[in-house]
Short mmCIF file of C-alpha atoms in Angstrom, two decimals:
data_model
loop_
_atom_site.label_atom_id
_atom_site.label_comp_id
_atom_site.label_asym_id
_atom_site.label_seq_id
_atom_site.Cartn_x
_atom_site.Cartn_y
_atom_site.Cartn_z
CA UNK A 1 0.00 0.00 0.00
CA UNK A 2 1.22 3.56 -0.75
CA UNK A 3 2.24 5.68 1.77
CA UNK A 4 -0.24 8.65 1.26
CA UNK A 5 -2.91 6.30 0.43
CA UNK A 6 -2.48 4.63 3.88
CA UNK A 7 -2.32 7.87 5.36
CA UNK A 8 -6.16 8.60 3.50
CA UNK A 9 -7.21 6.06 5.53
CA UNK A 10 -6.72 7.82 9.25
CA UNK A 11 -8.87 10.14 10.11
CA UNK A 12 -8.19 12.42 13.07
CA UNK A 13 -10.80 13.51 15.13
CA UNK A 14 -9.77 16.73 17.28
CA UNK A 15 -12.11 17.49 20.45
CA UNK A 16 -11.28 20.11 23.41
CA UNK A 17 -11.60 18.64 26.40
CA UNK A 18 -12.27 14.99 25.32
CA UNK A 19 -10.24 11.95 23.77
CA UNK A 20 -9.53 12.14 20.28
CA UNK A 21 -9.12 9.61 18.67
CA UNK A 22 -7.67 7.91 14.96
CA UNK A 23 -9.99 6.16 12.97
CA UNK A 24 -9.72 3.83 10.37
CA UNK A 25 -11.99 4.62 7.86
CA UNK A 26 -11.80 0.86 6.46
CA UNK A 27 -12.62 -1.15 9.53
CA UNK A 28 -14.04 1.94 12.11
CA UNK A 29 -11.29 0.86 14.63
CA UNK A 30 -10.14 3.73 16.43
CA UNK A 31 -6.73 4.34 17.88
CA UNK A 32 -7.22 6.24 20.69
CA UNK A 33 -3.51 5.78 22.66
CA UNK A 34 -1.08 8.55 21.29
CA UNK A 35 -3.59 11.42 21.02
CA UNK A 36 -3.53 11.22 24.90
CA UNK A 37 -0.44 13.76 24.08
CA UNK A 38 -2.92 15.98 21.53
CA UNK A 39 -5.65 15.73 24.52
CA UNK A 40 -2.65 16.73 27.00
CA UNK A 41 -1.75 19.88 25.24
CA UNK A 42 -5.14 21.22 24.92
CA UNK A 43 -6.06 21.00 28.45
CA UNK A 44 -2.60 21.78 30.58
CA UNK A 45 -3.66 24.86 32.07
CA UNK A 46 -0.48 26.54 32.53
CA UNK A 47 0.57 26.03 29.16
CA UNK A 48 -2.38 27.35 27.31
CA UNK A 49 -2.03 30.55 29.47
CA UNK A 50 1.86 31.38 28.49
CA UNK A 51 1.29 29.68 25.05
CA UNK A 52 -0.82 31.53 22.33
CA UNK A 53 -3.87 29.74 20.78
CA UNK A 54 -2.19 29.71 17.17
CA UNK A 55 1.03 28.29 18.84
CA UNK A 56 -0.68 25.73 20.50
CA UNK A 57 -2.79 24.77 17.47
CA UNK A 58 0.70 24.08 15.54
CA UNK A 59 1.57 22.27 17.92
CA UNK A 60 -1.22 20.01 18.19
CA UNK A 61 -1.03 19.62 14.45
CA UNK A 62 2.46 18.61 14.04
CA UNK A 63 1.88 16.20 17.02
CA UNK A 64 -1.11 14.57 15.34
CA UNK A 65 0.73 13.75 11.84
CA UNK A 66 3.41 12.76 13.75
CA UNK A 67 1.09 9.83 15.61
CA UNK A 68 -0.20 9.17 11.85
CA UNK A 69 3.34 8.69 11.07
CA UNK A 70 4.16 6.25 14.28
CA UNK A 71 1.26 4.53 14.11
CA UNK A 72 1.52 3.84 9.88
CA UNK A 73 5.16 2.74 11.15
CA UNK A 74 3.81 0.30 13.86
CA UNK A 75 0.64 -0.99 11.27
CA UNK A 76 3.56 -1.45 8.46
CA UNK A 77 6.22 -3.07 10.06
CA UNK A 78 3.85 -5.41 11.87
CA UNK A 79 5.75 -4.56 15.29
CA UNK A 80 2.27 -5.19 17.31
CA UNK A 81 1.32 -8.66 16.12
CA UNK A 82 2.46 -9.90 19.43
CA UNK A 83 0.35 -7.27 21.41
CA UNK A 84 3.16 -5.23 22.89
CA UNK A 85 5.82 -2.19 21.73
CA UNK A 86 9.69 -3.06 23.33
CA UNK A 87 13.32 -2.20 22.65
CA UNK A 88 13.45 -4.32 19.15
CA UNK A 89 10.42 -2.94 18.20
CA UNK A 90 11.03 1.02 18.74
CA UNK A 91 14.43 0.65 17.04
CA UNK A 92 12.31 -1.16 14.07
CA UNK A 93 10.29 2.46 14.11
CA UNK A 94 12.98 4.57 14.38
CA UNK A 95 14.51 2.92 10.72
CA UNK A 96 10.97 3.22 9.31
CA UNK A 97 10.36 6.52 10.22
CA UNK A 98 13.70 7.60 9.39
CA UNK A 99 13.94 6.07 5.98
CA UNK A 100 10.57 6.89 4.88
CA UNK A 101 9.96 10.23 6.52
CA UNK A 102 13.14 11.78 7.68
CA UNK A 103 12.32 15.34 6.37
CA UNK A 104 8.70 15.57 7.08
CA UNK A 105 9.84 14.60 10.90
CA UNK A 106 11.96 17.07 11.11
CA UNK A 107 10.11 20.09 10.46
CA UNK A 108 6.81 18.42 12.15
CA UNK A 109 9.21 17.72 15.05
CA UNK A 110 10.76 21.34 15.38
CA UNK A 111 13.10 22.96 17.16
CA UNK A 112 14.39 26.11 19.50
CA UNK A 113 15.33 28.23 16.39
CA UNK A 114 18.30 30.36 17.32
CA UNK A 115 16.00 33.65 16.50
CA UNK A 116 13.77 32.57 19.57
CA UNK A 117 11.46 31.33 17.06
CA UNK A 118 9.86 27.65 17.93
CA UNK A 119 8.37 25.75 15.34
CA UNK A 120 6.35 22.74 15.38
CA UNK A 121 5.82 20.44 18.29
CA UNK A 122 8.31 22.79 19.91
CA UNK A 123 5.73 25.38 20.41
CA UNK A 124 4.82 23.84 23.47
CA UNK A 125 7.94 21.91 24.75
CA UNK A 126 9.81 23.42 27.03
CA UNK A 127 7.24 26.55 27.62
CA UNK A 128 5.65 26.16 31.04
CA UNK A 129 3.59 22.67 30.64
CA UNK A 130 3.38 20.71 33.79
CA UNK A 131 1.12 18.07 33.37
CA UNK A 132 2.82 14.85 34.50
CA UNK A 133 3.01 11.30 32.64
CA UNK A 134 4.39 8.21 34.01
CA UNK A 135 6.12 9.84 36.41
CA UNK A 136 7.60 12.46 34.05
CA UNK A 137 6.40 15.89 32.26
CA UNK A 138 4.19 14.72 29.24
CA UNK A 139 4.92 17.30 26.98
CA UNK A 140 8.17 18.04 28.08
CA UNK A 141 9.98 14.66 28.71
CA UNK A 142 7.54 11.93 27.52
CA UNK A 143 6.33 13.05 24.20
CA UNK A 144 9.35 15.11 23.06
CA UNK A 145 11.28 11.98 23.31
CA UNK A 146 9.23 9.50 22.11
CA UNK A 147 8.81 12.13 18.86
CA UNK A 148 13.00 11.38 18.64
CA UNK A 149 12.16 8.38 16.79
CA UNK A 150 12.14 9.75 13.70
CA UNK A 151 15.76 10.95 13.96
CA UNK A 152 18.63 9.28 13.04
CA UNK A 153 20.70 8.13 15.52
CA UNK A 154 24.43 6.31 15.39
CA UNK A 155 24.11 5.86 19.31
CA UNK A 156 23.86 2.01 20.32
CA UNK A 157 21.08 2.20 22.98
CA UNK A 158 19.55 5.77 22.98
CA UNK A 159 18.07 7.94 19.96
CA UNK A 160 19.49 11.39 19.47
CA UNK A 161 17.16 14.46 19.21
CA UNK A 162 16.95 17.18 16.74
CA UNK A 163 19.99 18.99 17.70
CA UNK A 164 22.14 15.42 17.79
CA UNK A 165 22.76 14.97 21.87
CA UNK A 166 22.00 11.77 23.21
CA UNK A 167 18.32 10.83 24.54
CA UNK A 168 15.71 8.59 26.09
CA UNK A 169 16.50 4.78 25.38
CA UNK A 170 14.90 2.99 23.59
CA UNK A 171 14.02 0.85 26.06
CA UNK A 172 12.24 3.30 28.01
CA UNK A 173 10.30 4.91 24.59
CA UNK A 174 9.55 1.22 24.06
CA UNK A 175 8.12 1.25 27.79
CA UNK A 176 5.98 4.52 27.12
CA UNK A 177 4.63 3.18 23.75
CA UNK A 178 3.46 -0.05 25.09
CA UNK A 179 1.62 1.94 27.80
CA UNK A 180 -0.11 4.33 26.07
CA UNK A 181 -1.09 2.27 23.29
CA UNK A 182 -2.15 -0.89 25.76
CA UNK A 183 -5.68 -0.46 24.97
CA UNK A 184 -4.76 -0.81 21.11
CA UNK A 185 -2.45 -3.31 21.45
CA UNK A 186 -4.80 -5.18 23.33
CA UNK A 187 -7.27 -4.47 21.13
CA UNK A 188 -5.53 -5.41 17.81
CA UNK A 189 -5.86 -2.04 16.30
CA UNK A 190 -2.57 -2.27 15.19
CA UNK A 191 -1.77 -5.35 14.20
CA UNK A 192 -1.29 -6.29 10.30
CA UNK A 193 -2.25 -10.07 9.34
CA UNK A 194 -0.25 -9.78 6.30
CA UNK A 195 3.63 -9.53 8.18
CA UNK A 196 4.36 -13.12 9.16
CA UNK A 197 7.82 -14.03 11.72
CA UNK A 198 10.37 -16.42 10.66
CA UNK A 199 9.19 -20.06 11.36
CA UNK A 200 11.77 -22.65 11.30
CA UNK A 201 10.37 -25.44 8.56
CA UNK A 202 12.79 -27.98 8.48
CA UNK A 203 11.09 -30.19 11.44
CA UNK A 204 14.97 -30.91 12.22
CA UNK A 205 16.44 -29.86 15.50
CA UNK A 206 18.33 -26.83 12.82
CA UNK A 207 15.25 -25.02 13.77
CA UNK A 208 15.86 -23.98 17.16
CA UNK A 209 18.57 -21.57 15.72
CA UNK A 210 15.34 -19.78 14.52
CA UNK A 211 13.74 -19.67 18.11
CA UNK A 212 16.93 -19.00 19.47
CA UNK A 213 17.79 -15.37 17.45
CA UNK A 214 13.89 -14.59 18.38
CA UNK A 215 14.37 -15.19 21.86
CA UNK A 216 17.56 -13.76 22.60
CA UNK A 217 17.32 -11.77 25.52
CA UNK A 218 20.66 -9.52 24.15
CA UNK A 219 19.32 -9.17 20.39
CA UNK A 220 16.18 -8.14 21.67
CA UNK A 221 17.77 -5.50 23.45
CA UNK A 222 20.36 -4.84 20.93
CA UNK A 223 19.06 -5.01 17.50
CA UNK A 224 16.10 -4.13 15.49
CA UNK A 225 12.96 -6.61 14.56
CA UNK A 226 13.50 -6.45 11.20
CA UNK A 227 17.15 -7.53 11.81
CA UNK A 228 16.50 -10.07 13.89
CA UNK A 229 13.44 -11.37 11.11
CA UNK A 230 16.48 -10.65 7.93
CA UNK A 231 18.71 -13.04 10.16
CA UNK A 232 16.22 -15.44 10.80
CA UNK A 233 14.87 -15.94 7.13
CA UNK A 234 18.83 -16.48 6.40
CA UNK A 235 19.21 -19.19 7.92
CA UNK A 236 15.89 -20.58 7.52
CA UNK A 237 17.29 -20.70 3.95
CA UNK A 238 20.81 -22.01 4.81
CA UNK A 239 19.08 -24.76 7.05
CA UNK A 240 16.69 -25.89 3.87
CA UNK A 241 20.16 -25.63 1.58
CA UNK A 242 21.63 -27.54 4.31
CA UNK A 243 19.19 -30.86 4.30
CA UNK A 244 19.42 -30.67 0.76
CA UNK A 245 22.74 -31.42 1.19
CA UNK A 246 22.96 -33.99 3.94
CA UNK A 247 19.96 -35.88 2.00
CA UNK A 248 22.49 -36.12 -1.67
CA UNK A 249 24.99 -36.99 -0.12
CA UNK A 250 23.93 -40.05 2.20
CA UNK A 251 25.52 -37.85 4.98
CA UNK A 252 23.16 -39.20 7.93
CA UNK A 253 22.81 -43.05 6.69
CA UNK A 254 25.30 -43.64 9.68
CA UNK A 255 22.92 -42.21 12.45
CA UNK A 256 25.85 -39.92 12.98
CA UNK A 257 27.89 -37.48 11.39
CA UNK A 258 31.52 -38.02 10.51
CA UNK A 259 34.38 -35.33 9.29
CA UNK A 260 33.99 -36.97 5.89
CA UNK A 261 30.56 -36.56 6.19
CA UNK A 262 31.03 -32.70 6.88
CA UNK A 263 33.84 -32.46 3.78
CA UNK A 264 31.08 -34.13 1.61
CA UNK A 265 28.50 -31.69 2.07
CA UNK A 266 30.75 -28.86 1.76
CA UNK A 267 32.04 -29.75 -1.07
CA UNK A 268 28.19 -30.53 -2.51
CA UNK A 269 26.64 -26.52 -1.21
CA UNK A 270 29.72 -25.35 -2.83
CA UNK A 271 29.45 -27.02 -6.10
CA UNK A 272 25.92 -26.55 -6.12
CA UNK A 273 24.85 -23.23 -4.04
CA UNK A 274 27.94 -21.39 -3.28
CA UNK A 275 26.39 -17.74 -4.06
CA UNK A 276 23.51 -18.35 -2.38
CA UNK A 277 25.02 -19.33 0.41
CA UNK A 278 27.15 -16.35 0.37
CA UNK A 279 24.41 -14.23 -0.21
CA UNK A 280 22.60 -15.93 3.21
CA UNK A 281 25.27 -16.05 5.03
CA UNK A 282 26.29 -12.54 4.77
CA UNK A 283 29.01 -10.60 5.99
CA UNK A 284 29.93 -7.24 8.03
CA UNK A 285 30.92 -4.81 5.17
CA UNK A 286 31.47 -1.07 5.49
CA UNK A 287 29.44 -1.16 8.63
CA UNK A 288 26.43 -2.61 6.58
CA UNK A 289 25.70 -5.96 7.82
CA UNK A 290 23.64 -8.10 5.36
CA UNK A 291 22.10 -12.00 5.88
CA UNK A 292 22.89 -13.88 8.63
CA UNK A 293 25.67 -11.76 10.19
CA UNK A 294 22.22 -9.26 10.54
CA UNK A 295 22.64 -11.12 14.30
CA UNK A 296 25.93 -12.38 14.22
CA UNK A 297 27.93 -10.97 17.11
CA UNK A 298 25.21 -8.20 17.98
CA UNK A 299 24.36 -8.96 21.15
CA UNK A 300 23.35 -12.66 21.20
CA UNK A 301 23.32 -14.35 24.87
CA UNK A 302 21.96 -17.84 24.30
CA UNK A 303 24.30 -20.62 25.02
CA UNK A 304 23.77 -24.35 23.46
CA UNK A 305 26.63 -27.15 23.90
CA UNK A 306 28.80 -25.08 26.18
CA UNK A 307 29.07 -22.15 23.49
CA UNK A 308 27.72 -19.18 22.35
CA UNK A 309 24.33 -20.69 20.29
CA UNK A 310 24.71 -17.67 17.75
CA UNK A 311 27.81 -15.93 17.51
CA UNK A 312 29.88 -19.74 17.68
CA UNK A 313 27.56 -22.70 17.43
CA UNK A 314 25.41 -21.28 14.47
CA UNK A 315 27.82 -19.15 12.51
CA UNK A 316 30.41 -22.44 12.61
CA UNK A 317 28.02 -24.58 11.01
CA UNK A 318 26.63 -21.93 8.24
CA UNK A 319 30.17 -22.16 7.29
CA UNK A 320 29.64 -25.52 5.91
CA UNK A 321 28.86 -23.65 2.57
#
């Protein structure tokens, strides 16, 4: 689906003093989690007296295309089919919203101009709002930083904001999201039927190296979902290359495997699949990592036969080819 045409489909309802909400025109489901922020700007008090109407009407503007934005992002990438927003997912978000929208963030986003102009969102952060949110000013500290995620950021744990310093986690965005949306989530208002995970195929015990990379407790903190999904489907595809091989060449007639074994099947996925298997496999080049090595040595926890089940155990066998 196009971009703008997705975008035709939410409709944003603005109402002083209640809880707007998104709707989607196609199914009437409404999305009622992020405006929370819209519905927190129009009624903070103290802000609407040292902020003037048209500056606060920008504001709640650039905020509600901004939710569009995040929530096409969430919808798109499929991040909410399990009912909940964490670390792996935001950074997912961030890459979306980033490639996709980078410029359009940026001015919705705003900044402290150095005239003493604000624009955007910023014509209410930072200028007197005290309503509080999970412990923490909602305009000030909880929105403005979960409206980072559109910004690029070469930090390994926290997103940088519009002026490039360091910022929230994403961790703790990931925390915010999957509060204020809980309702949605719960809900399945943003879930998408048509993004499928990763599931291991073989019916060979090669398949736990798929539940392993999903389950990771350090790639889920340290990587992205579509990452960990990228690595997954390569070796999904290595493993299927892999039984291919073991089947032509009588590899597990023994009930066990032997080094000639191994020498035969390498020597059959080279003859027979060596690009593809290169391709899979991947590599770490000019900091772009591609196939496999999309989790290789990024994090990965999981120990199996005394060694790390990723970095060791998995990338020594999907040398075979």
């Amino acid at each position: 689906m196009e971009r703008r045409n997705f975008l035709k489909t939410l409709l944003a309802v603005p109402a002083i003093g209640m809880m707007p909400t998104l709707s989607f025109a196609n199914t009437g489901e409404e999305v009622v989690g992020l405006e929370k922020i819209v519905t927190i700007i129009q009624n903070d008090k103290r802000l609407n007296k040292k902020v003037d109407a048209a500056d606060i009407q920008i504001a709640i503007e650039s905020a509600r295309r901004m939710n569009e934005i995040l929530i096409e992002a969430i919808i798109q990438t499929g991040v909410a089919n399990d009912g909940t927003i964490t670390t792996r997912d935001t950074r997912e978000l961030n890459d979306y919203i980033n490639k996709n929208f980078k410029d359009e963030w940026i001015e919705l986003h705003g900044d402290d101009e150095a005239d003493g102009e604000d624009t955007g969102f910023h014509k209410v952060r930072g200028n007197g709002a005290r309503t509080k949110l999970f412990g923490k000013n909602a305009i000030n500290k909880v929105a403005d930083n979960i409206y980072h995620l559109g910004f690029e950021t070469h930090r390994k744990n926290r997103l940088l904001n519009e002026d490039g310093n360091k910022n929230a986690s994403f961790a703790k965005i990931a925390e915010w999201l999957d509060a204020l949306l809980r309702e949605d989530l719960v809900a399945g208002r943003l879930a998408n039927p048509d993004v499928e995970e990763v599931v291991g195929t073989t019916g060979t015990g090669l398949d736990m190296g798929i539940k392993i990379i999903y389950n990771d407790v350090g790639l889920n903190k340290k990587i992205s979902l579509g990452d960990i999904r990228e690595g997954a489907r390569s070796v999904q595809g290595m493993n299927e290359l892999l039984l291919e091989a073991i089947s032509a060449t009588n590899a597990a007639e023994g009930g066990s495997f032997t080094k000639q074994d191994m020498r035969n099947v390498n020597q059959y996925l080279v003859a027979n699949h060596a690009d593809e298997w290169a391709e899979l496999h991947g590599d770490d080049e000019k900091d772009e990592e591609t196939g496999f090595h999309k989790v290789q040595s990024d994090g990965a926890k999981t120990r199996i036969l005394g060694k790390n089940a990723i970095n060791t155990v998995c990338d020594g066998i999907h040398h075979l080819g």
